[in-house]
Coordinates of C-alpha atoms and ligand atoms in Angstrom, one line a residue:
M262 CA 21.3 6.3 -35.8
S263 CA 17.5 6.6 -35.9
G264 CA 15.8 9.0 -38.4
H265 CA 14.9 11.3 -35.5
D266 CA 18.5 11.5 -34.3
A267 CA 19.7 12.2 -37.9
S268 CA 17.5 15.2 -38.2
L269 CA 18.8 16.5 -34.8
H270 CA 22.3 16.1 -36.1
R271 CA 21.4 18.1 -39.3
A272 CA 19.8 20.8 -37.2
A273 CA 22.9 21.2 -35.1
R274 CA 25.2 21.9 -38.1
P275 CA 25.7 25.6 -38.7
V276 CA 23.7 26.8 -41.7
R277 CA 25.8 28.7 -44.2
R278 CA 24.0 31.8 -45.4
Q279 CA 23.9 32.0 -49.2
P280 CA 24.0 35.7 -50.4
H281 CA 21.0 36.7 -52.3
A282 CA 21.1 38.6 -55.6
V283 CA 18.0 40.3 -57.0
V284 CA 18.0 40.9 -60.8
I285 CA 15.4 43.4 -62.0
G286 CA 14.2 42.5 -65.5
S287 CA 14.6 39.4 -67.6
G288 CA 15.9 40.8 -70.9
F289 CA 19.0 39.0 -72.3
G290 CA 21.2 41.1 -70.0
G291 CA 19.2 40.2 -66.9
L292 CA 19.1 36.5 -67.8
A293 CA 22.8 36.4 -68.5
A294 CA 23.5 38.2 -65.3
A295 CA 21.4 35.8 -63.3
I296 CA 23.4 32.8 -64.7
R297 CA 26.7 34.4 -64.0
L298 CA 25.7 35.3 -60.4
G299 CA 24.3 31.8 -59.9
A300 CA 27.7 30.4 -61.0
R301 CA 29.4 32.8 -58.5
G302 CA 27.5 31.3 -55.6
Y303 CA 24.5 33.6 -55.2
R304 CA 21.0 32.6 -54.7
V305 CA 19.3 34.5 -57.5
T306 CA 15.8 35.9 -57.9
V307 CA 14.8 37.6 -61.2
L308 CA 11.9 40.0 -61.0
E309 CA 10.1 40.7 -64.2
R310 CA 7.1 43.0 -64.5
L311 CA 5.8 41.3 -67.7
E312 CA 4.2 37.8 -67.8
Q313 CA 7.0 36.3 -69.9
S314 CA 10.8 36.5 -70.0
G315 CA 13.0 38.0 -72.7
G316 CA 12.1 41.7 -72.6
R317 CA 12.5 43.0 -76.1
A318 CA 13.1 39.4 -77.2
R319 CA 9.7 38.2 -76.0
V320 CA 7.5 36.1 -78.3
H321 CA 4.1 36.9 -79.7
R322 CA 2.0 33.8 -80.7
Q323 CA -1.2 34.3 -82.6
D324 CA -3.3 32.4 -85.1
G325 CA -0.7 29.6 -85.4
F326 CA 2.2 32.0 -86.1
T327 CA 5.2 32.5 -83.9
F328 CA 6.7 36.0 -84.0
D329 CA 9.9 36.9 -82.2
A330 CA 9.2 40.4 -81.1
G331 CA 12.7 41.7 -81.3
P332 CA 16.2 40.4 -82.0
T333 CA 16.5 38.0 -84.9
I334 CA 20.1 38.4 -86.0
V335 CA 22.3 36.4 -83.6
T336 CA 25.9 37.3 -83.8
A337 CA 28.8 36.3 -81.5
P338 CA 27.1 33.0 -80.5
H339 CA 30.0 32.0 -78.3
L340 CA 28.7 34.6 -75.8
F341 CA 25.6 32.4 -75.4
A342 CA 27.6 29.2 -75.4
E343 CA 29.7 30.5 -72.6
L344 CA 26.6 30.8 -70.4
W345 CA 25.7 27.1 -71.0
A346 CA 29.4 26.2 -70.3
L347 CA 29.2 28.0 -67.0
C348 CA 26.4 25.6 -66.0
G349 CA 28.3 22.6 -67.3
R350 CA 26.1 22.1 -70.2
D351 CA 26.3 22.2 -74.0
M352 CA 24.2 24.9 -75.7
A353 CA 23.6 22.6 -78.7
A354 CA 21.6 20.2 -76.5
D355 CA 19.0 23.0 -75.9
V356 CA 19.3 25.4 -78.9
D357 CA 19.8 24.6 -82.6
L358 CA 21.6 27.7 -84.0
R359 CA 21.9 27.8 -87.8
P360 CA 24.2 30.0 -89.8
I361 CA 22.3 32.3 -92.2
D362 CA 23.8 32.8 -95.7
P363 CA 23.6 35.4 -97.1
F364 CA 23.5 37.4 -93.9
Y365 CA 21.0 39.8 -95.6
R366 CA 20.0 41.3 -98.9
I367 CA 20.0 45.0 -99.2
R368 CA 17.6 46.4 -101.8
F369 CA 18.2 50.0 -102.8
H370 CA 15.4 52.3 -103.9
D371 CA 16.5 52.0 -107.6
G372 CA 15.8 48.2 -107.4
S373 CA 19.5 47.2 -107.3
T374 CA 20.6 44.8 -104.6
I375 CA 23.6 43.5 -102.8
D376 CA 23.8 40.2 -100.9
C377 CA 26.1 40.5 -97.9
S378 CA 27.8 37.4 -96.6
G379 CA 30.8 36.3 -94.7
D380 CA 32.4 34.6 -97.7
P381 CA 35.3 36.9 -98.7
A382 CA 35.3 35.9 -102.4
R383 CA 31.5 36.1 -102.8
M384 CA 31.4 39.4 -101.0
R385 CA 34.2 40.9 -103.1
A386 CA 32.3 39.8 -106.2
E387 CA 29.2 41.5 -105.0
V388 CA 31.1 44.7 -104.3
D389 CA 32.7 44.6 -107.8
R390 CA 29.3 44.0 -109.4
L391 CA 27.6 46.9 -107.5
A392 CA 30.4 49.4 -107.4
P393 CA 33.2 48.6 -109.9
G394 CA 36.4 50.4 -108.8
D395 CA 35.6 50.3 -105.1
G396 CA 37.1 46.9 -104.6
P397 CA 40.6 48.0 -103.3
G398 CA 39.0 50.6 -101.0
Y399 CA 36.6 47.9 -99.7
E400 CA 39.6 45.7 -98.8
R401 CA 41.2 48.6 -96.9
F402 CA 37.9 49.3 -95.1
L403 CA 37.7 45.6 -94.0
A404 CA 41.2 45.9 -92.5
H405 CA 40.2 49.1 -90.7
A406 CA 37.0 47.6 -89.3
E407 CA 39.0 44.6 -88.1
A408 CA 41.4 46.8 -86.3
M409 CA 38.4 48.6 -84.7
F410 CA 37.0 45.3 -83.7
R411 CA 40.2 44.3 -82.0
V412 CA 40.2 47.4 -79.9
G413 CA 36.5 48.1 -79.4
F414 CA 35.3 44.5 -78.9
E415 CA 38.2 42.3 -77.9
K416 CA 40.0 44.8 -75.7
L417 CA 37.2 47.0 -74.4
G418 CA 33.9 45.1 -74.7
D419 CA 34.1 43.6 -71.3
V420 CA 36.1 46.3 -69.4
P421 CA 34.0 47.9 -66.8
F422 CA 35.0 51.5 -67.7
D423 CA 34.0 52.9 -64.3
R424 CA 37.2 55.0 -63.9
A425 CA 38.1 57.9 -66.1
A426 CA 41.6 56.4 -66.2
D427 CA 40.2 53.5 -68.2
M428 CA 38.9 55.9 -70.8
A429 CA 42.2 57.9 -70.9
R430 CA 44.1 54.7 -71.4
V431 CA 42.2 53.7 -74.6
L432 CA 41.6 57.1 -76.0
P433 CA 44.8 57.4 -78.0
E434 CA 44.1 54.1 -79.8
L435 CA 40.5 55.1 -80.5
V436 CA 41.6 58.5 -81.8
R437 CA 44.3 56.8 -84.0
L438 CA 41.6 54.6 -85.5
G439 CA 39.3 57.6 -86.1
G440 CA 36.7 56.8 -83.3
W441 CA 35.8 60.5 -83.2
R442 CA 34.5 60.3 -86.8
S443 CA 31.1 59.0 -87.7
V444 CA 30.6 55.5 -89.2
H445 CA 29.4 57.0 -92.5
A446 CA 32.4 59.3 -92.6
L447 CA 34.9 56.5 -92.0
V448 CA 33.2 54.3 -94.7
S449 CA 33.1 57.1 -97.1
S450 CA 36.9 57.7 -96.7
Y451 CA 37.4 54.3 -98.4
I452 CA 34.3 53.9 -100.7
K453 CA 32.9 56.2 -103.5
D454 CA 29.6 54.5 -104.4
E455 CA 26.9 55.9 -102.2
R456 CA 25.0 52.6 -102.2
L457 CA 28.0 50.7 -101.0
R458 CA 28.7 53.3 -98.4
I459 CA 25.2 52.6 -97.0
A460 CA 25.7 48.8 -97.2
L461 CA 28.9 48.9 -95.3
G462 CA 27.9 51.5 -92.8
F463 CA 24.2 51.1 -91.8
H464 CA 25.0 48.8 -88.8
P465 CA 24.6 51.4 -86.1
L466 CA 20.9 51.3 -86.9
F467 CA 20.8 47.8 -85.5
I468 CA 21.7 49.2 -82.1
G469 CA 20.0 52.5 -82.0
G470 CA 22.6 54.7 -83.7
N471 CA 22.5 57.1 -86.7
P472 CA 25.4 56.1 -89.1
F473 CA 26.0 59.9 -89.6
T474 CA 26.6 60.6 -85.9
A475 CA 27.4 57.2 -84.3
T476 CA 31.0 56.8 -83.4
A477 CA 33.1 55.0 -86.0
V478 CA 34.0 52.5 -83.3
L479 CA 30.7 50.8 -84.4
V480 CA 32.1 49.6 -87.7
L481 CA 33.2 46.8 -85.4
V482 CA 29.7 45.4 -85.7
S483 CA 30.3 44.4 -89.4
A484 CA 33.7 42.9 -88.5
L485 CA 31.9 40.9 -85.8
E486 CA 29.5 39.5 -88.3
R487 CA 32.3 38.5 -90.6
R488 CA 34.2 36.9 -87.8
W489 CA 31.4 34.7 -86.3
G490 CA 28.6 34.8 -88.8
V491 CA 24.9 35.6 -88.5
H492 CA 22.8 32.9 -86.9
F493 CA 19.2 32.1 -86.2
A494 CA 17.8 29.9 -83.5
M495 CA 15.5 27.2 -84.8
G496 CA 12.1 27.8 -83.2
G497 CA 13.0 31.5 -83.0
T498 CA 15.1 33.7 -80.7
G499 CA 12.6 32.7 -78.0
R500 CA 14.4 29.4 -77.8
L501 CA 17.5 31.2 -76.6
V502 CA 15.3 32.9 -74.0
S503 CA 13.7 29.7 -72.8
G504 CA 17.1 28.0 -72.8
L505 CA 18.6 30.6 -70.5
V506 CA 15.5 30.4 -68.2
G507 CA 16.1 26.7 -68.0
L508 CA 19.7 27.2 -67.0
I509 CA 18.7 29.6 -64.2
E510 CA 16.1 27.2 -62.9
R511 CA 18.6 24.3 -62.9
Q512 CA 20.9 26.5 -60.9
G513 CA 18.2 26.8 -58.3
G514 CA 17.4 30.4 -59.3
R515 CA 13.9 31.8 -59.5
I516 CA 12.1 34.0 -62.0
R517 CA 9.0 35.8 -60.8
H518 CA 6.7 37.3 -63.5
G519 CA 4.2 40.0 -62.9
A520 CA 6.7 41.4 -60.4
E521 CA 7.3 45.1 -61.0
V522 CA 10.0 46.7 -58.9
D523 CA 9.1 50.3 -57.9
R524 CA 12.0 51.0 -55.6
I525 CA 15.6 49.9 -55.0
L526 CA 16.0 50.0 -51.2
V527 CA 19.2 51.8 -50.0
E528 CA 20.7 51.8 -46.6
N529 CA 23.8 53.7 -45.7
G530 CA 24.6 54.2 -49.4
R531 CA 24.2 50.5 -50.1
A532 CA 21.5 48.6 -52.0
C533 CA 19.8 46.2 -49.6
G534 CA 16.8 45.0 -51.5
V535 CA 13.8 46.1 -53.6
R536 CA 10.2 46.9 -53.1
L537 CA 7.6 45.6 -55.6
A538 CA 4.7 47.8 -56.9
G539 CA 2.3 45.8 -54.6
G540 CA 4.3 46.8 -51.5
E541 CA 6.2 43.5 -50.9
T542 CA 9.9 44.1 -50.0
I543 CA 12.6 41.6 -50.9
P544 CA 16.0 41.9 -49.1
A545 CA 19.1 41.3 -51.2
D546 CA 22.9 41.5 -50.7
I547 CA 23.3 42.9 -54.2
V548 CA 20.9 44.3 -56.8
V549 CA 21.4 44.1 -60.5
S550 CA 19.1 46.2 -62.7
N551 CA 18.4 45.2 -66.2
A552 CA 15.6 47.8 -66.3
D553 CA 16.1 50.8 -68.5
A554 CA 19.2 52.7 -67.2
A555 CA 17.4 56.0 -67.1
A556 CA 14.4 54.5 -65.2
T557 CA 16.8 52.7 -62.8
Y558 CA 18.2 56.0 -61.7
R559 CA 15.2 58.3 -62.0
Q560 CA 12.3 56.1 -61.1
L561 CA 13.7 53.3 -58.9
L562 CA 16.2 55.3 -56.7
P563 CA 15.4 58.2 -54.5
A564 CA 17.0 61.5 -55.5
A565 CA 18.9 61.6 -52.2
A566 CA 20.8 58.4 -53.1
R567 CA 22.1 59.9 -56.4
R568 CA 25.0 62.3 -56.7
R569 CA 26.1 61.5 -60.3
W570 CA 22.9 60.4 -62.0
T571 CA 20.7 63.3 -61.0
D572 CA 17.3 63.8 -62.7
R573 CA 18.9 66.5 -64.7
K574 CA 21.8 64.4 -66.0
V575 CA 19.5 61.5 -66.8
G576 CA 17.1 63.8 -68.6
R577 CA 20.0 65.2 -70.7
M578 CA 21.0 61.8 -72.1
R579 CA 20.1 61.5 -75.8
Q580 CA 17.9 58.5 -76.2
S581 CA 18.1 56.4 -79.3
M582 CA 15.4 56.3 -81.9
S583 CA 12.4 54.0 -81.6
L584 CA 10.9 51.4 -83.9
F585 CA 7.5 50.8 -85.6
V586 CA 7.2 47.0 -86.0
W587 CA 4.5 45.2 -87.9
Y588 CA 4.2 41.4 -87.4
F589 CA 2.1 39.7 -90.0
G590 CA 1.4 36.3 -91.5
T591 CA 0.4 35.3 -95.0
D592 CA -1.5 32.3 -96.3
R593 CA 1.1 31.8 -99.0
T594 CA 4.8 31.7 -99.1
Y595 CA 7.4 34.0 -100.7
P596 CA 10.3 31.6 -101.4
E597 CA 12.3 34.3 -103.3
V598 CA 12.5 36.5 -100.2
P599 CA 15.6 35.7 -98.1
H600 CA 15.6 35.5 -94.3
H601 CA 16.7 39.1 -93.8
T602 CA 16.1 41.9 -96.2
I603 CA 16.8 45.6 -95.9
L604 CA 14.7 47.8 -98.1
L605 CA 16.0 51.4 -98.5
G606 CA 13.7 54.2 -99.3
P607 CA 14.3 57.2 -101.6
R608 CA 16.2 59.2 -98.9
Y609 CA 18.8 58.1 -96.4
R610 CA 20.7 60.9 -94.7
D611 CA 17.8 63.3 -94.6
L612 CA 15.4 60.6 -93.5
L613 CA 17.7 59.6 -90.6
A614 CA 18.1 63.3 -89.7
E615 CA 14.3 63.6 -89.3
I616 CA 14.1 60.4 -87.3
F617 CA 17.0 61.2 -84.9
G618 CA 16.0 64.8 -84.8
A619 CA 12.6 63.7 -83.5
R620 CA 10.6 65.6 -86.1
A621 CA 7.2 64.8 -87.5
L622 CA 6.6 61.4 -89.1
P623 CA 8.1 61.3 -92.6
A624 CA 6.0 59.9 -95.5
D625 CA 8.9 57.7 -96.6
F626 CA 10.8 55.0 -94.7
S627 CA 13.6 52.4 -94.8
L628 CA 12.6 48.9 -93.7
Y629 CA 14.1 45.7 -92.4
L630 CA 12.0 42.7 -93.4
H631 CA 12.3 39.5 -91.4
R632 CA 11.1 36.2 -92.9
P633 CA 12.0 33.5 -90.3
T634 CA 10.1 30.9 -92.2
A635 CA 12.8 31.0 -94.8
T636 CA 14.9 29.1 -92.3
D637 CA 12.3 27.5 -90.0
P638 CA 8.9 26.8 -91.6
S639 CA 7.5 25.6 -88.3
L640 CA 7.0 29.2 -87.2
A641 CA 3.9 29.4 -89.4
P642 CA 1.1 27.0 -90.4
P643 CA 1.9 24.8 -93.4
G644 CA 1.9 26.8 -96.7
C645 CA 2.2 30.1 -94.8
D646 CA 4.9 32.6 -94.1
A647 CA 5.6 34.6 -90.9
F648 CA 7.1 38.1 -91.2
Y649 CA 7.9 41.2 -89.3
V650 CA 8.9 44.4 -90.9
L651 CA 10.3 47.3 -88.9
A652 CA 10.9 50.9 -89.6
P653 CA 13.2 53.1 -87.5
V654 CA 11.1 56.0 -86.2
A655 CA 11.6 59.0 -83.9
N656 CA 11.3 58.4 -80.2
L657 CA 8.5 60.0 -78.1
D658 CA 10.2 63.4 -78.2
A659 CA 8.6 63.7 -81.7
P660 CA 5.2 65.3 -82.1
I661 CA 3.6 62.1 -83.4
D662 CA 0.3 60.8 -82.1
W663 CA 0.8 57.0 -82.6
T664 CA -2.7 56.2 -81.6
R665 CA -3.8 57.9 -84.9
A666 CA -0.6 57.5 -87.0
A667 CA -0.1 53.7 -86.6
E668 CA -2.7 52.3 -89.0
P669 CA -2.0 54.7 -91.9
Y670 CA 1.7 54.1 -91.4
R671 CA 1.2 50.3 -91.5
Q672 CA -0.9 50.6 -94.6
A673 CA 1.8 52.7 -96.3
I674 CA 4.5 50.1 -95.4
A675 CA 2.2 47.3 -96.6
A676 CA 1.7 49.0 -100.0
E677 CA 5.5 49.5 -100.3
L678 CA 6.1 45.8 -99.6
E679 CA 3.4 44.8 -102.0
R680 CA 5.0 47.0 -104.7
T681 CA 8.5 45.7 -104.1
V682 CA 9.1 42.3 -102.7
L683 CA 5.7 40.8 -101.5
P684 CA 3.3 41.0 -104.5
G685 CA -0.3 40.1 -103.6
L686 CA 0.4 40.9 -99.9
G687 CA -2.9 42.5 -99.2
A688 CA -4.9 39.5 -100.4
A689 CA -2.6 37.0 -98.6
L690 CA -2.7 38.6 -95.1
V691 CA -4.1 36.4 -92.4
T692 CA -2.8 37.8 -89.1
S693 CA -1.4 41.2 -88.0
R694 CA -0.2 43.2 -85.0
V695 CA 1.8 46.3 -84.5
T696 CA 4.2 47.7 -81.9
T697 CA 4.8 51.5 -81.7
P698 CA 7.1 53.7 -79.6
L699 CA 4.1 53.9 -77.1
D700 CA 4.5 50.2 -76.5
F701 CA 8.2 50.4 -75.8
A702 CA 7.4 53.0 -73.2
A703 CA 4.4 51.1 -71.7
D704 CA 5.8 47.6 -71.8
F705 CA 9.5 48.0 -71.0
L706 CA 9.3 51.4 -69.2
A707 CA 11.7 52.7 -71.8
E708 CA 12.6 56.4 -71.5
K709 CA 10.9 58.2 -74.4
G710 CA 9.9 54.8 -75.9
A711 CA 13.5 54.4 -77.2
A712 CA 14.1 50.9 -78.6
F713 CA 17.8 50.8 -77.7
G714 CA 18.5 53.0 -74.6
P715 CA 20.9 56.0 -74.9
E716 CA 22.0 56.7 -78.4
P717 CA 25.6 55.3 -79.1
V718 CA 27.4 58.6 -79.8
L719 CA 31.0 59.0 -78.6
T720 CA 29.9 61.2 -75.7
Q721 CA 27.5 58.4 -74.4
C722 CA 29.8 55.5 -74.8
A723 CA 32.1 53.6 -72.4
W724 CA 33.0 55.8 -69.4
F725 CA 30.3 58.3 -70.4
R726 CA 27.5 55.6 -70.4
P727 CA 25.8 54.6 -67.1
H728 CA 28.4 52.3 -65.5
N729 CA 27.9 48.6 -64.9
R730 CA 28.9 49.2 -61.3
S731 CA 26.7 52.1 -60.1
E732 CA 28.7 55.2 -59.1
D733 CA 25.9 56.3 -56.8
V734 CA 24.9 53.2 -54.8
D735 CA 27.2 50.4 -53.5
G736 CA 26.0 46.9 -54.2
L737 CA 24.0 48.1 -57.3
Y738 CA 25.0 47.0 -60.8
L739 CA 23.5 47.7 -64.2
V740 CA 23.3 45.4 -67.2
G741 CA 21.5 45.7 -70.5
A742 CA 21.3 48.1 -73.5
G743 CA 21.4 51.3 -71.4
T744 CA 24.8 50.5 -69.8
H745 CA 28.3 49.7 -71.2
P746 CA 28.9 48.5 -73.9
G747 CA 25.4 49.0 -75.3
A748 CA 22.5 47.6 -77.2
G749 CA 22.3 44.4 -79.3
L750 CA 22.8 40.9 -78.1
P751 CA 26.6 40.9 -78.0
G752 CA 26.5 44.2 -76.1
V753 CA 24.0 43.2 -73.5
L754 CA 25.6 39.7 -73.0
S755 CA 29.0 41.5 -72.6
S756 CA 27.5 43.9 -70.0
A757 CA 26.6 40.8 -67.9
R758 CA 30.1 39.4 -68.5
I759 CA 31.5 42.5 -66.9
L760 CA 29.7 41.6 -63.6
D761 CA 32.4 38.8 -63.2
R762 CA 34.9 41.6 -62.9
V763 CA 33.0 44.0 -60.6
V764 CA 30.7 41.8 -58.4
P765 CA 32.4 40.1 -55.5
H766 CA 32.1 36.3 -55.4
A767 CA 29.3 35.3 -53.0
D768 CA 31.9 33.6 -50.7
A769 CA 33.5 37.0 -50.1
L770 CA 30.2 38.3 -48.6
V771 CA 29.8 35.5 -46.1
R772 CA 33.4 35.3 -44.8
Ligands
FAD899 C1 12.5 45.1 -82.8 C2 13.9 44.9 -82.3 C3 14.8 44.2 -83.1 C4 16.1 44.0 -82.7 N1 16.9 43.2 -83.5 C5 18.1 42.8 -83.0 C6 18.9 41.9 -83.7 O1 18.5 41.3 -84.7 N2 20.1 41.5 -83.2 C7 20.6 42.1 -82.0 O2 21.7 41.7 -81.6 N3 19.9 43.0 -81.3 C8 18.6 43.4 -81.8 N4 17.9 44.3 -81.1 C9 18.4 44.9 -79.9 C10 18.3 43.9 -78.7 O3 17.1 43.2 -78.8 C11 18.3 44.6 -77.4 O4 19.4 45.5 -77.3 C12 18.4 43.6 -76.2 O5 17.5 42.5 -76.4 C13 18.0 44.4 -74.9 O6 18.3 43.5 -73.8 P1 18.3 44.1 -72.4 O7 19.1 43.2 -71.5 O8 18.7 45.5 -72.4 O9 16.9 43.9 -71.8 P2 15.4 44.3 -72.3 O10 15.1 43.4 -73.5 O11 15.3 45.8 -72.5 O12 14.5 43.8 -71.1 C14 14.4 44.5 -69.9 C15 13.4 43.8 -69.1 O13 13.2 44.5 -67.8 C16 11.9 44.5 -67.5 N5 11.7 45.6 -66.5 C17 11.9 47.0 -66.8 N6 11.6 47.7 -65.7 C18 11.2 46.8 -64.7 C19 10.9 46.9 -63.3 N7 10.8 48.1 -62.7 N8 10.6 45.8 -62.6 C20 10.6 44.6 -63.2 N9 11.0 44.4 -64.5 C21 11.3 45.5 -65.2 C22 11.2 44.7 -68.8 O14 9.8 44.3 -68.7 C23 12.0 43.8 -69.7 O15 11.5 42.5 -69.7 C24 16.6 44.5 -81.5 C25 15.7 45.3 -80.7 C26 14.4 45.5 -81.1 C27 13.5 46.3 -80.2

């Protein structure tokens, strides 16, 4: 057959239409969703308003330093490995994940410390050193956290929760385990030492919750750390982002940057595409939003398309706190500072009440200090250290003018670091940048500049959280921190995993 005949032959064959999925946003939830949809037969387009992928996990590069903007503590690495496996590849070929030991050091205001690790014997020795007498209570707490993990993560983490019956089914077990209590209350029922209570119960802060009000279900986060460890991606968390982007591209998917969606198009109650801010429309068979859940409903969908998530209901959701983040580099190293340090200020409960109550900016703070060069010196020029330090702060409901407050706040944090763990910091500083709640609002279109979406209190979890399958619009799905199960890398990766349960396989749409 001549070449001409062959092309005629090809043209005569019926072309099978490949359903198109549009994913709005390239945070970890959006990237994971894109991979899962690609594996389920969809042609995938990811639309990202920023010029790089990763969302809160984007990367700032300046003056020879590499700063991961957001997540640094990688737990449940198998959730990432699963995405590579879906594409028939081995994650280890693209990303070098290293376990971090100890997980983190907690430094209390009185100068005492505890190193938290996944080694039971060492951890018990640390508990006995810090809080003699609390050892047996600690062991009982671990068992309780483990039970919560089995229900909250293993049983419920990837259940869609879009029927009230799902909630009713699990409620008795959650009540039996004390899910109606706060994390701090649950920990305190086993532990007497106030410092150890903090050390075992601060984890909700990692995902936008106040330990004094967050549901005790979240003690599962500490169990999750013990089960699978705390890891760091060599080269930075950005390597996980670029690895996932590579998977999408190999699947034939496309990521468009500088592409802001300003409308999800709805026809007869069904999502049928999106419109970009520039006016371009992109048809789709399904739409997955990784944008802020509040913005997805209030900004991207017309009010007429929403019966459940009305403007009023969205407005009444309690948003999490925000963060003040200072990225900086020094022209010397601090080898005695571990990879992750938590530095507690003089107040804990009252400070958190002010932050979550969105009151004025307190003069004191508690900090998380990240020194990635402890594990990967290539993130800074030779002989230098890269850091970021973050302070939980109120979201934009608070009467704080960050355009004025940011620099004095940064200076106060620098002085505290210099006084405690980074002597000589002022003289060693060679590069610096800050992120305030205003940036969370401007860059990620986050409601109230919240860092973690709706606050994880019981009344905003599972069935009460915006569902992964929209209740208002057919063919619209939500992934990311604002939907079930919630913020943090395991949470947003699980939200994408739920798509496998609620999104039809592409073949079902062409039959
Ligand atoms: C400073 C910081 C530190 C953290 N540390 C940790 C940690 O150590 N470990 C951990 O597990 N978790 C951590 N977290 C939480 C974790 O990073 C987040 O919960 C998670 O990355 C959020 O992912 P996401 O899928 O919700 O998407 P996001 O990261 O929120 O990304 C959403 C994307 O959608 C884009 N977008 C929004 N609207 C539109 C639109 N209309 N059109 C197009 N694009 C749009 C945004 O630009 C953004 O890129 C941290 C968070 C922060 C902020």
